[in-house]
Amino acid sequence: MGDHRGGAASGQGGPEAEFLAHIRMIELQYRSHIVNKEEIVRKILSRTVNSVSLLSIALSLNNWMAVSGRTGYIEIPVEVIDHMIDHALKRRAG
């Protein structure tokens, strides 16, 4: 079963706009600026556009920010994003 592009639940602007909105919310919450957000979004969307998986990844990113305690300008390591994607896709698969 592949990902399907959600209808009304995914909001306007598609998966990219949906995930960028999650990132903006995280940036505001932690008074930070994620400098590699475009890279992060491209990486995530190259592997999934499923709304449930995107929300799971956004929640993982929020948790990572909370635990790391970082503020200001932040570059999130690609390995961290890969781990979040892997985890979300494994949970979705079974």
XYZ file of C-alpha atoms in Angstrom:
94
model
C 0.000 0.000 0.000
C 1.591 3.263 -1.083
C 1.001 6.698 0.290
C -2.004 8.513 -1.006
C -2.466 12.208 -1.162
C -5.048 13.103 1.447
C -8.052 15.172 0.534
C -9.528 17.910 2.713
C -7.709 16.718 5.837
C -4.299 17.637 4.421
C -5.233 21.300 4.081
C -4.527 23.708 1.277
C -1.172 23.903 -0.397
C -0.400 20.211 -0.245
C 2.104 18.241 1.803
C 4.943 20.774 1.454
C 2.843 23.630 2.834
C 1.516 21.306 5.549
C 4.983 20.385 6.778
C 6.347 23.918 6.499
C 3.442 25.015 8.728
C 4.516 22.407 11.304
C 8.082 23.717 11.144
C 6.947 27.334 11.552
C 4.931 26.341 14.621
C 7.986 24.596 16.100
C 10.194 27.608 15.351
C 7.764 29.927 17.119
C 7.380 27.615 20.091
C 11.129 27.300 20.653
C 12.132 30.796 19.510
C 14.353 29.351 16.860
C 15.043 29.400 13.157
C 15.680 26.068 11.467
C 18.202 27.001 8.789
C 17.880 23.815 6.734
C 14.078 23.549 6.697
C 13.879 23.364 2.882
C 16.336 20.456 2.861
C 14.343 18.759 5.618
C 11.058 19.154 3.749
C 12.544 17.833 0.469
C 14.026 14.841 2.292
C 10.762 13.985 4.031
C 8.555 14.468 0.981
C 10.875 12.306 -1.118
C 9.847 9.414 1.127
C 6.246 10.127 2.129
C 3.388 12.549 1.568
C 0.977 10.747 3.865
C -0.611 13.200 6.323
C -0.408 10.783 9.264
C 3.296 10.118 8.634
C 3.981 13.847 8.237
C 2.275 14.563 11.547
C 4.267 11.798 13.235
C 7.526 13.247 11.877
C 6.514 16.761 12.964
C 5.768 15.504 16.473
C 9.149 13.762 16.577
C 10.840 16.967 15.444
C 8.993 18.923 18.121
C 10.129 16.414 20.737
C 13.732 16.594 19.500
C 13.664 20.381 19.804
C 12.227 20.186 23.333
C 14.794 17.656 24.515
C 17.760 19.361 22.850
C 16.933 22.693 24.477
C 18.303 24.523 21.457
C 17.202 28.010 20.483
C 18.370 30.535 17.914
C 19.643 29.371 14.541
C 19.612 25.582 14.344
C 20.689 23.137 11.679
C 19.011 19.817 12.245
C 21.306 16.917 11.275
C 20.117 14.902 8.280
C 20.696 11.715 10.283
C 18.138 12.896 12.841
C 15.555 13.508 10.114
C 16.302 10.124 8.507
C 15.712 8.420 11.854
C 12.389 10.255 12.320
C 11.239 9.283 8.818
C 12.266 5.644 9.298
C 10.422 5.491 12.607
C 7.237 7.055 11.196
C 7.203 4.748 8.177
C 7.801 1.632 10.296
C 4.940 2.577 12.611
C 2.657 3.189 9.652
C 3.593 -0.132 8.019
C 2.715 -2.242 10.933
